[in-house]
Coordinates of C-alpha atoms in Angstrom, one line a residue:
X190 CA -42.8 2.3 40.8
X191 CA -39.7 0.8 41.2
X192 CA -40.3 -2.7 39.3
X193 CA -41.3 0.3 36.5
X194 CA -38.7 2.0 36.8
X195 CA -36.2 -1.0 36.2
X196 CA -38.5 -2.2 33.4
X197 CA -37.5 0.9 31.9
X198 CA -33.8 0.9 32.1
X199 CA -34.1 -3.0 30.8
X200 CA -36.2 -1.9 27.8
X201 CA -33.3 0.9 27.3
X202 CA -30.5 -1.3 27.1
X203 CA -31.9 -4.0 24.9
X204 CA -33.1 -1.2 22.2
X205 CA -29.4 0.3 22.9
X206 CA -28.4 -3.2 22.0
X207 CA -30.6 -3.7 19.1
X208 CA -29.5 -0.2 17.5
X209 CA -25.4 -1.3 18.1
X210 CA -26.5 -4.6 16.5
X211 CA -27.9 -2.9 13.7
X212 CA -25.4 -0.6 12.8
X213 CA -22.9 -3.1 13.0
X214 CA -25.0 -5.4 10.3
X215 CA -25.2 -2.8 8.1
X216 CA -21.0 -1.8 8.5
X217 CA -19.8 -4.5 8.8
X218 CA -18.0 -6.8 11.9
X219 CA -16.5 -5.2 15.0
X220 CA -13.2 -4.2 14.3
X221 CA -10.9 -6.8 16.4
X222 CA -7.7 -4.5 16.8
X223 CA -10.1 -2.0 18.8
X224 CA -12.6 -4.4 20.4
X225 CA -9.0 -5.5 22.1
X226 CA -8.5 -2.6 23.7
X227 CA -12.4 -2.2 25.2
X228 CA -12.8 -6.3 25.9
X229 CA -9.2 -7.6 26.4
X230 CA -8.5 -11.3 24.4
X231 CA -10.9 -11.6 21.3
X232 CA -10.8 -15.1 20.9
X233 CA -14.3 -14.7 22.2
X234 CA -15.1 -13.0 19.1
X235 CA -13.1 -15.2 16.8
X236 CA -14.6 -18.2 18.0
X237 CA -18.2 -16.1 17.0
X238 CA -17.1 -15.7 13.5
X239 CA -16.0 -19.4 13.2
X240 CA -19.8 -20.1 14.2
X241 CA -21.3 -17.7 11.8
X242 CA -19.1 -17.3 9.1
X243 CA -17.7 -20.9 8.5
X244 CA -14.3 -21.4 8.2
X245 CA -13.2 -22.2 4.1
X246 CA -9.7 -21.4 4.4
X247 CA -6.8 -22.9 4.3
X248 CA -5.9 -21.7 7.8
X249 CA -7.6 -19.0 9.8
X250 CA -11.4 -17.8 9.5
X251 CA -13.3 -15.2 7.0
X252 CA -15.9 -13.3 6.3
X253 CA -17.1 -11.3 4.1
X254 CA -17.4 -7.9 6.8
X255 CA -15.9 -6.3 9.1
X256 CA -14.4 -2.6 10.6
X257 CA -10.7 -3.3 10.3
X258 CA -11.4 -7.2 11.1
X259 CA -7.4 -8.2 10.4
X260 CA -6.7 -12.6 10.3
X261 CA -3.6 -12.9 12.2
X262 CA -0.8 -13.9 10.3
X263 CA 0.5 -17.0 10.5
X264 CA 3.8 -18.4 10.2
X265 CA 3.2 -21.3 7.1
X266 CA 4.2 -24.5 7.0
X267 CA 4.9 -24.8 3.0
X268 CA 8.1 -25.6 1.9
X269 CA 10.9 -23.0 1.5
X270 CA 11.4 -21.7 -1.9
X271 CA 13.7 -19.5 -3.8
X272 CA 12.5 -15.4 -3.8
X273 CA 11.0 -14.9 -7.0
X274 CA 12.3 -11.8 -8.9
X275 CA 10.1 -9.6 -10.9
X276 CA 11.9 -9.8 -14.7
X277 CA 12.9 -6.4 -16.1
X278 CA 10.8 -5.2 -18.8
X279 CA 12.8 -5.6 -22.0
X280 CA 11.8 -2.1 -24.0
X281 CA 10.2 -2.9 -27.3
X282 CA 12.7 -0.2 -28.4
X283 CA 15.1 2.4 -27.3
X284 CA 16.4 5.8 -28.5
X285 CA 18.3 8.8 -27.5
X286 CA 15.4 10.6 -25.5
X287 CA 12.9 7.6 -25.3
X288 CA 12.0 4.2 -23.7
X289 CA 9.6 2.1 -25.4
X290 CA 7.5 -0.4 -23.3
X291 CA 4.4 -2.4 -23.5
X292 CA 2.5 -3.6 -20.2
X293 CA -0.7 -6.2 -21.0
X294 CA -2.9 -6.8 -18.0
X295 CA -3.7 -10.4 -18.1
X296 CA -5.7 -13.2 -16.8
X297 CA -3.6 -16.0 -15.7
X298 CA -3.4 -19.3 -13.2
X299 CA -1.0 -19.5 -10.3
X300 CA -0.4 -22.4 -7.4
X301 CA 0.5 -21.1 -4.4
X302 CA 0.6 -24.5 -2.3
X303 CA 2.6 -27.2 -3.0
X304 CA -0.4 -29.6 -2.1
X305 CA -3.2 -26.9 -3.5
X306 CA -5.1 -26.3 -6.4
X307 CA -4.3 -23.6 -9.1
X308 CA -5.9 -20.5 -9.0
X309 CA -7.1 -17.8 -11.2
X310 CA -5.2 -15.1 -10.9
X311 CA -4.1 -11.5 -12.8
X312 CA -0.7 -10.2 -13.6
X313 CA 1.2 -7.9 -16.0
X314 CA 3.0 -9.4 -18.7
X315 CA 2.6 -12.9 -16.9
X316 CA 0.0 -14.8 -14.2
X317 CA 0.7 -12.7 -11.5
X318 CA 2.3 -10.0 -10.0
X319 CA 4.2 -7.8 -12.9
X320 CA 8.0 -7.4 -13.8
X321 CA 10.0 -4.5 -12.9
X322 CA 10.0 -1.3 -15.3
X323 CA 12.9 1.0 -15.8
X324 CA 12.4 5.0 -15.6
X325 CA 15.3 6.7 -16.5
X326 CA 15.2 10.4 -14.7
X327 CA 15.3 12.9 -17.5
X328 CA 13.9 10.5 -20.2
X329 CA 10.4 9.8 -21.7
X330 CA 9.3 6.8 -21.5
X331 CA 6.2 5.6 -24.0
X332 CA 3.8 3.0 -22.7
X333 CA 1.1 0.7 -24.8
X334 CA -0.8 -0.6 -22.2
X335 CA -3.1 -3.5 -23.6
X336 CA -6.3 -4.6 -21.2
X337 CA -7.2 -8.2 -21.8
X338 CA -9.2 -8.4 -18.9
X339 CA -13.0 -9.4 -18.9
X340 CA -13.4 -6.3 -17.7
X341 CA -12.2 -2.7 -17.4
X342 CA -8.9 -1.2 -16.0
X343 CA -6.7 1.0 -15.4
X344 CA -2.7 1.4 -15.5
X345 CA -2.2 3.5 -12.4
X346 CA 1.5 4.6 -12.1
X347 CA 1.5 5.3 -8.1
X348 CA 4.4 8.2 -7.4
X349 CA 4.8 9.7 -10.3
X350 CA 4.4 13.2 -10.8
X351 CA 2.7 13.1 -14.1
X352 CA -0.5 15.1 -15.8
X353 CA -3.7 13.7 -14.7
X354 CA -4.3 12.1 -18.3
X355 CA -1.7 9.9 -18.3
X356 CA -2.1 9.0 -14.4
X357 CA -4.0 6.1 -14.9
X358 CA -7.1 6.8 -12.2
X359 CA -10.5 5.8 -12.7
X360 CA -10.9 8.6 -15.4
X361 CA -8.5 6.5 -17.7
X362 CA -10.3 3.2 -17.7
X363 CA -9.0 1.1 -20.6
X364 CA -12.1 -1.2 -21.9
X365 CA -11.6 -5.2 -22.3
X366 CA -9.7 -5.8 -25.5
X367 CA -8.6 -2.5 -26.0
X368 CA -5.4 -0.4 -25.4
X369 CA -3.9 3.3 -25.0
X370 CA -0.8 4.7 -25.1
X371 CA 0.8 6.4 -22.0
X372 CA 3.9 9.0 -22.6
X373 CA 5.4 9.5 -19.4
X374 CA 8.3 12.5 -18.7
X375 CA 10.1 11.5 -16.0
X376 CA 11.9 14.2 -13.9
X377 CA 12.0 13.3 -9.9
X378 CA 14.1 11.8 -7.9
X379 CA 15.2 7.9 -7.8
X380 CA 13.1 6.0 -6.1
X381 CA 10.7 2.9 -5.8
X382 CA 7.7 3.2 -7.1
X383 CA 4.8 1.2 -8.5
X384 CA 1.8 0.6 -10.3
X385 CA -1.6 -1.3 -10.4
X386 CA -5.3 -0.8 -11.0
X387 CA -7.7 2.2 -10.4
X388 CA -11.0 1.1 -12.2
X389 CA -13.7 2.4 -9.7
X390 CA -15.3 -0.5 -8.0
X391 CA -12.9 -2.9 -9.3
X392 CA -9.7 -1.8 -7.7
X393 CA -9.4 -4.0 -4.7
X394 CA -10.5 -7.5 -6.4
X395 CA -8.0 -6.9 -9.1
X396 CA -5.2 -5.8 -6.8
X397 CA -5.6 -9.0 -4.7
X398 CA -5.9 -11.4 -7.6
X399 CA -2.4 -10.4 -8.5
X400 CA -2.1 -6.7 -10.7
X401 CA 1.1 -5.2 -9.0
X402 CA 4.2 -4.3 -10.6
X403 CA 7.8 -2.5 -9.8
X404 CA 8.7 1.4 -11.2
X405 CA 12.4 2.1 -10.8
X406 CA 13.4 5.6 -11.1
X407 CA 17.1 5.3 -11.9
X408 CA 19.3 8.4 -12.5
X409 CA 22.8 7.8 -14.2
X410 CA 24.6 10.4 -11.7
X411 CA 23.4 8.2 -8.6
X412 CA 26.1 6.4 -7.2
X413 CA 27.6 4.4 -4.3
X414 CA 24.9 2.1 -3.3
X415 CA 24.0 -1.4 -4.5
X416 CA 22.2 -1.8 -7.5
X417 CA 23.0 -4.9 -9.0
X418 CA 19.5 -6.2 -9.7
X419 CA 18.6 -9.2 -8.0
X420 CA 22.2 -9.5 -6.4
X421 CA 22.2 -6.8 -4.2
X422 CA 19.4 -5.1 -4.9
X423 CA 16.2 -6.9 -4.4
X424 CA 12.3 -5.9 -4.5
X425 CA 10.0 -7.5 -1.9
X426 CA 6.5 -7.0 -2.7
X427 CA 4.7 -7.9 0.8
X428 CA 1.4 -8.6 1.1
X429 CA -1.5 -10.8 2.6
X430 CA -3.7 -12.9 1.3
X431 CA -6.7 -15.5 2.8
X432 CA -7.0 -18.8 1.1
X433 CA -9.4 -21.6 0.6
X434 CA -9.0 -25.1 2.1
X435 CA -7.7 -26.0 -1.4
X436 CA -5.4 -22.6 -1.5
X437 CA -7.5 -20.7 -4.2
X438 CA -8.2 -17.5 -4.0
X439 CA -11.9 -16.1 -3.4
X440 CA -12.0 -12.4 -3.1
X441 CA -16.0 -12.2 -2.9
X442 CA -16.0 -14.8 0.0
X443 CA -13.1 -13.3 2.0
X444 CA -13.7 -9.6 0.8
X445 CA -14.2 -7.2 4.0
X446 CA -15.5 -3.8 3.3
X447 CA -13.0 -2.3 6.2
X448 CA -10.7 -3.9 4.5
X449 CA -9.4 -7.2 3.1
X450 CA -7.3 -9.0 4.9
X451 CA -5.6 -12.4 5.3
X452 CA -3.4 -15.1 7.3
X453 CA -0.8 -15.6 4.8
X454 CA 2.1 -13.2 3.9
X455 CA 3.6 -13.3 0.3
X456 CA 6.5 -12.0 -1.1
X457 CA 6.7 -11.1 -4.7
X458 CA 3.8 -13.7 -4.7
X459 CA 5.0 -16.5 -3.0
X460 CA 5.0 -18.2 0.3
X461 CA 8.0 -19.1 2.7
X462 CA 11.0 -17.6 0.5
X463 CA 14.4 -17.4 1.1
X464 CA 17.4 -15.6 -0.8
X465 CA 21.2 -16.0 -1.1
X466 CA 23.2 -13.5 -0.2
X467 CA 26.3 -12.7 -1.9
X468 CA 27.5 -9.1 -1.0
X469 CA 27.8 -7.8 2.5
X470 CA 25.4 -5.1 2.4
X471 CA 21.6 -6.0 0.7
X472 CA 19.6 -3.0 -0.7
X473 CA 15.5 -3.9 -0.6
X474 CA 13.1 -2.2 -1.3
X475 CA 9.8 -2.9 0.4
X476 CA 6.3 -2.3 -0.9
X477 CA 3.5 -2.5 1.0
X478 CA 1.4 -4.4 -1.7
X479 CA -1.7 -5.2 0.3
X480 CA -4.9 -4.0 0.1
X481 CA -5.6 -3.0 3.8
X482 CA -2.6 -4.6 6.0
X483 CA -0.4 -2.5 8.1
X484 CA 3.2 -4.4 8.1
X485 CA 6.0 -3.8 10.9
X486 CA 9.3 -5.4 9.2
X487 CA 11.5 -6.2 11.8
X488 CA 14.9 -8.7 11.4
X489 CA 14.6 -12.5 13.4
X490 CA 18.3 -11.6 15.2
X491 CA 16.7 -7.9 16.3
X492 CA 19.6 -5.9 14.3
X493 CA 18.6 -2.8 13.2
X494 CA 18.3 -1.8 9.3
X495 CA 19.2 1.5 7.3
X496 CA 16.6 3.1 6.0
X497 CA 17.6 5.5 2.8
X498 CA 14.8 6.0 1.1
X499 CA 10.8 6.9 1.8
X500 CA 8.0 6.6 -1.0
X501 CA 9.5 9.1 -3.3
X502 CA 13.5 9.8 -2.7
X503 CA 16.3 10.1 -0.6
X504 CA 15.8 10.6 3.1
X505 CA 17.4 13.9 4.5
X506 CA 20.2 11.8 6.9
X507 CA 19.9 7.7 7.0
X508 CA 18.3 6.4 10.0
X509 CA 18.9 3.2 12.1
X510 CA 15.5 1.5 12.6
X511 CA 14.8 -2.0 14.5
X512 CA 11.9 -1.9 12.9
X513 CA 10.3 -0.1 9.4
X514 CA 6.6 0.6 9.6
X515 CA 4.6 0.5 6.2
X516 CA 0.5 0.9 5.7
X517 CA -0.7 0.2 2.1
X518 CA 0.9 1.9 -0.6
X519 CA 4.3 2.9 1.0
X520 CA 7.6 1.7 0.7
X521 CA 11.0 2.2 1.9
X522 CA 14.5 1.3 0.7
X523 CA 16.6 0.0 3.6
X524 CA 20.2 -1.6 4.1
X525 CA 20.7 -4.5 5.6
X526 CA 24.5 -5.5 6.8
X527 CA 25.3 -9.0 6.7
X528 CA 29.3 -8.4 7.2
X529 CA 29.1 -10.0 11.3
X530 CA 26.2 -12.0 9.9
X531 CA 26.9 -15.9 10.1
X532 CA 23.6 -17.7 10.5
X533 CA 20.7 -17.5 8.5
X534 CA 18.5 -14.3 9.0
X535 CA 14.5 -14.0 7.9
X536 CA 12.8 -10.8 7.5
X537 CA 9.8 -11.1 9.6
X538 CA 6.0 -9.1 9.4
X539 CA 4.4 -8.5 12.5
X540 CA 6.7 -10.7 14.1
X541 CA 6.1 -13.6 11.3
X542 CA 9.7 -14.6 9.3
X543 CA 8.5 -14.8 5.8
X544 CA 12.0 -14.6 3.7
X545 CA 15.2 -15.9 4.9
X546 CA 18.4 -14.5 4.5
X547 CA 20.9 -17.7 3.9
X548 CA 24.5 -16.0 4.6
X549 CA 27.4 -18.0 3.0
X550 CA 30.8 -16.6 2.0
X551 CA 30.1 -12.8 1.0
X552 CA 31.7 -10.3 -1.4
X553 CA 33.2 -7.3 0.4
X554 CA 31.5 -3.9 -0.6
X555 CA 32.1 -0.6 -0.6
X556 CA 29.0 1.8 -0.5
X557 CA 28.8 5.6 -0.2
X558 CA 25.1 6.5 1.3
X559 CA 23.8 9.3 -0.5
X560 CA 21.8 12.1 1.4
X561 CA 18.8 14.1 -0.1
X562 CA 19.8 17.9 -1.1
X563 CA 17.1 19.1 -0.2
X564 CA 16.2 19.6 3.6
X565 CA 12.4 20.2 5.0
X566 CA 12.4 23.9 4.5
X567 CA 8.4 24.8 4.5
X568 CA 7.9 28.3 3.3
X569 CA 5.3 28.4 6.7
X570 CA 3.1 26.3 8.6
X571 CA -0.5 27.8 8.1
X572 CA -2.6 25.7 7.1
X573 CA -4.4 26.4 3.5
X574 CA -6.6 23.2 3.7
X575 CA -8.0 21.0 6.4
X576 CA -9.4 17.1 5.6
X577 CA -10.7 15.1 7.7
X578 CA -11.2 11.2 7.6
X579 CA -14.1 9.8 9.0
X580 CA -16.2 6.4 9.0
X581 CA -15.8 2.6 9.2
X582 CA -16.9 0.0 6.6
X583 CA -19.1 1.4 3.7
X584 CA -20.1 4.8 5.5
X585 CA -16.5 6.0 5.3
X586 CA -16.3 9.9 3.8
X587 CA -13.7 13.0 3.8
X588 CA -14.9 16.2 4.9
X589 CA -18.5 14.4 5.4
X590 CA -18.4 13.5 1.3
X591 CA -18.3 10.5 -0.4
X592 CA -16.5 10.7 -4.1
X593 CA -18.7 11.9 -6.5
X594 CA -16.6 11.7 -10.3
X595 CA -18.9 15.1 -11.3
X596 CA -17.5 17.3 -8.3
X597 CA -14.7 18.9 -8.1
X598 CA -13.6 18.9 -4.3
X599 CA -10.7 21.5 -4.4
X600 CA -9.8 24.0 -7.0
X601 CA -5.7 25.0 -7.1
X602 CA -3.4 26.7 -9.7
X603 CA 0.0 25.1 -11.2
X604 CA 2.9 26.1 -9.5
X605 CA 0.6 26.4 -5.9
X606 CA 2.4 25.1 -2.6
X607 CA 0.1 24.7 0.4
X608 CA 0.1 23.2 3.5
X609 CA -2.7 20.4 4.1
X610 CA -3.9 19.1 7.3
X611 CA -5.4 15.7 7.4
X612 CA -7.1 14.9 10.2
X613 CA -8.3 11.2 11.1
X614 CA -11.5 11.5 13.3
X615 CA -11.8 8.5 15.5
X616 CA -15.7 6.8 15.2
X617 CA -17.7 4.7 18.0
X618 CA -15.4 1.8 17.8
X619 CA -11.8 4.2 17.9
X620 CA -11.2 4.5 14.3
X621 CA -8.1 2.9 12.4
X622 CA -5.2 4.1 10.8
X623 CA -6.1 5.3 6.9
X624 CA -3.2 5.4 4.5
X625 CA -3.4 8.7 2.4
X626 CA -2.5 9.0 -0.8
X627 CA -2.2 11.9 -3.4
X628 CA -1.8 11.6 -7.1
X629 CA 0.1 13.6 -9.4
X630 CA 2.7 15.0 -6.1
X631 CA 5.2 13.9 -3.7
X632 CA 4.9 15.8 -0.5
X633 CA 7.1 16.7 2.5
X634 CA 5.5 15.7 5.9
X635 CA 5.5 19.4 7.7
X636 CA 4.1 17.6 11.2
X637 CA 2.3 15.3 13.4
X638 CA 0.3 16.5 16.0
X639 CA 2.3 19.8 15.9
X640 CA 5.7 17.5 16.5
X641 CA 8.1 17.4 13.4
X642 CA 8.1 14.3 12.0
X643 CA 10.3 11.5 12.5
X644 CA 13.3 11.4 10.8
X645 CA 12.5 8.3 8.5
X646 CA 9.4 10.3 7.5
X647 CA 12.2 13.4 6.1
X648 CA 11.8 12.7 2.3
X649 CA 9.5 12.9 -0.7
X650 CA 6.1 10.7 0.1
X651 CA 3.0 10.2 -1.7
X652 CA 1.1 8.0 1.1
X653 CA 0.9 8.8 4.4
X654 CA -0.3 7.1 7.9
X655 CA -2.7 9.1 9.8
X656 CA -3.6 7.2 13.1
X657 CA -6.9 7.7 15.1
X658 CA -7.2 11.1 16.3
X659 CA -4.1 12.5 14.5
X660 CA -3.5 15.2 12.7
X661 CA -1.1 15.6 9.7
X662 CA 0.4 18.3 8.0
X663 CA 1.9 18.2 4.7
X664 CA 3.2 20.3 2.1
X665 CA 2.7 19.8 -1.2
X666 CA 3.2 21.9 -4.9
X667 CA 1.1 21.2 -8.1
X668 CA 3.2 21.0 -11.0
X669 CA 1.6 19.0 -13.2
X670 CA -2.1 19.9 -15.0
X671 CA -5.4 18.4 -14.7
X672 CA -7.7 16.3 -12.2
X673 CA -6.3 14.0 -9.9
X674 CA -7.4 11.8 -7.0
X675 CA -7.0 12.3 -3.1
X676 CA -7.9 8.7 -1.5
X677 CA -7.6 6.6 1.5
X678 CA -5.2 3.2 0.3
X679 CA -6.8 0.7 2.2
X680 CA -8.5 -0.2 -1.0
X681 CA -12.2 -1.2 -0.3
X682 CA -12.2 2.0 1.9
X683 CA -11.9 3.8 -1.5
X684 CA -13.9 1.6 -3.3
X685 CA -16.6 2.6 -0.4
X686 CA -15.6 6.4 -1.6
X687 CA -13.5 7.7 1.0
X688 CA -12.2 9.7 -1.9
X689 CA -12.3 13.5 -3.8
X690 CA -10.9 15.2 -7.1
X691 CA -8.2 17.7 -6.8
X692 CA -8.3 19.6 -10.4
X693 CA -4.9 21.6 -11.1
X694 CA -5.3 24.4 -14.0
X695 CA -2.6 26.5 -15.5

């Protein structure tokens, strides 16, 4: 009886084992960040995927699966170079009341190695990346946006509070060779915005090869800090990429449907950069580019930075952070004093220096920090709508559904405020952090947890980080028409359908 009696409990544990292995080959790899916290070091587990995956990259190892599998970044060995600058957008034309511009997405080539091979890559208006366009608040601004892709896009303008027809989602696709015009009435507050792709099922590859481009809201009455383009105000796309032994990129070899992730960290598209400083206070504006990475931006001499700005406008008071926390999709305008400053400074990710600050003789400046005029006021706390984030690789859902482009998932009037909770419920491995993102609104964060938020997170957002077992509240009002998505912004996680329609009538 006994020798039974163990034979059973044996027979238990391999089927339990056979069913964990299963649903892990069908999802995708264990996700490392929470396999740390069960097993300790996971160089056990790394050394598994060099076995079974191969390692074709430059440096690290890949694969093509994972739940929130994340290559370590790596400080890189390539020469320094100078920060590229997105270009302003010349307008085609200009008139009292409207901006003309035209935006072509475009195949292009790009090396990103000195000792490497070129690469395809995409890019507005150039090979990769996009150059910066100039909103001005209280103008229109008129778009031709021209798709000479092999394939279908879209031109998603991320942050702006626009009607669902001109938002650019996967309802907007633009065909290969073909083109439509966008008319755009811009009335919200400054801020650092940006757009890309949102072609269902296409989204992530085209982000990573390269379509990402700058949206700055400018308003004439602002005043008092930098904004000298490229002098003292600077953009600093961030993002991470996995390359090949030969430094190509291969989306479909690396591609991980928790999330694609990689070893390298480029800004504005290029590896090891450094800037000169000129003026004694820096304005940059960070984007989170990447299509799954969580960044922690942090300065090599552990000063702290001013952050002014969240996603969408001025925060309520400036705050003094060591360190500025970004998942995909947000961004942040911070300060950054170099007036005690002698020695060179880098902006590091995750700990990694990726651009250097070289500090030589500096211009003294004189800067008045603006404050938002409006404070977080919510008209109450009860909560209209609850969602909840579930899943890991392609079984992710919210509120149990997967996006379905004929349903409707929730029903509001223009001119509606309500208060949303989004609630991340952790899975068998602990969950991860999902970015959530809203089109068409910028939203106050109400709460977290039942705490008030923290006061970098007082001002307008579109994207917000909701941890593992967290609950969110937000507020947001509809003001513009039509049907707009709700989406997690790690990318393949949307790709995978962790998305819904909101549809806004008059």
């Amino acid at each position: 009886m006994k020798s039974k009696g163990i034979w059973f409990l044996l027979t238990g544990i391999l089927i339990g084992i056979i069913l964990v292995l299963l649903f892990v080959l069908f999802n995708g790899r264990w996700n490392m960040n929470n396999m740390n916290h069960m097993w300790g070091d996971n160089s056990t587990f790394e050394q598994m995927d060099d076995n079974m995956m191969g390692n074709d990259v430059m440096t690290g190892n890949g694969g093509p699966m994972g739940h929130g599998t994340t290559q370590a970044i790596e400080a890189s060995d390539e020469p320094e170079q100078s920060l590229p600058i997105p270009s302003p957008l010349k307008p085609d034309r200009v008139t009292d009341s409207t901006v003309y511009y035209t935006v072509v997405a475009d195949e292009g080539t790009s090396r990103f190695f000195q000792n490497g091979k070129s690469t395809e890559t995409l890019g507005y208006n150039g090979n990769l990346l996009g150059p910066m366009l100039e909103l001005p608040k209280g103008k229109t601004v008129v778009i031709d946006t021209i798709n000479r892709l092999d394939e279908p896009t879209t031109f998603h303008w991320h942050g702006l509070v626009i009607p669902a027809e001109m938002d650019g989602g996967p309802h907007q696709a633009v065909a290969a060779g073909d083109r439509a015009q966008v008319r755009l009435d811009i009335d919200q507050e400054p801020s650092t915005l940006w757009f890309h792709p949102h072609p269902m099922g296409a989204t992530a590859e085209q982000v990573y090869k390269g379509l990402a481009g700058l949206l700055y809201v400018t308003d004439d009455a602002q005043s008092g800090l930098p904004n000298d383009y490229g002098v003292d105000d600077i953009p600093l796309i961030v993002q991470d990429r996995l390359f090949t032994k030969d430094g190509e990129l291969d989306y479909d070899a690396h591609m991980n449907v928790d999330g694609t992730t990689g070893d390298t960290i480029l800004a504005n598209g290029a590896i090891n950069t450094t800037f000169d400083v000129q003026t004694e206070t820096l304005r940059v504006r960070l984007v989170n580019g990447s299509n799954a990475r969580d960044f922690d931006f942090t300065l090599s001499n552990g000063e702290n930075m001013t952050q002014i700005v969240a996603d969408g406008g001025l925060l309520e008071q400036p705050v003094s952070l060591k360190t500025i926390s970004l998942t995909p999709g947000e961004r942040a305008e911070v300060l950054i004093d170099f007036s005690e400053i002698e020695d060179d400074v880098a902006l590091e990710a995750d700990g990694v220096s990726f651009t250097t600050f070289r500090v030589g003789e500096l211009d003294k400046t004189s800067i008045d920090i603006p404050t938002s005029k409006k404070t977080l006021t919510p008209v109450n706390t009860k909560t209209d709508r609850q969602l909840t984030l579930f899943g890991m690789g392609n079984m992710v859902s919210i509120n149990g559904d997967t996006y379905d482009p004929d349903r409707i998932d929730i029903k509001v009037k223009q001119g509606d405020t309500e208060i949303w909770e989004i609630e991340n419920k952790p899975d068998m491995m602990g969950g991860m952090t999902h970015p959530f993102h809203i089109h068409g609104v910028q939203f106050r964060i109400i709460s977290r947890d039942g705490n008030p938020p923290a006061d970098y997170e007082k001002g307008w957002k579109d994207t917000v980080a909701v941890a593992p077992d967290e609950r969110v509240k937000i507020e947001l009002t509809f003001t513009e028409t039509g049907t707009f998505m709700y989406h997690c912004h790690i990318l393949e996680h949307e790709e995978n359908g962790m998305m819904g329609q909101l549809n806004v009538t008059e």
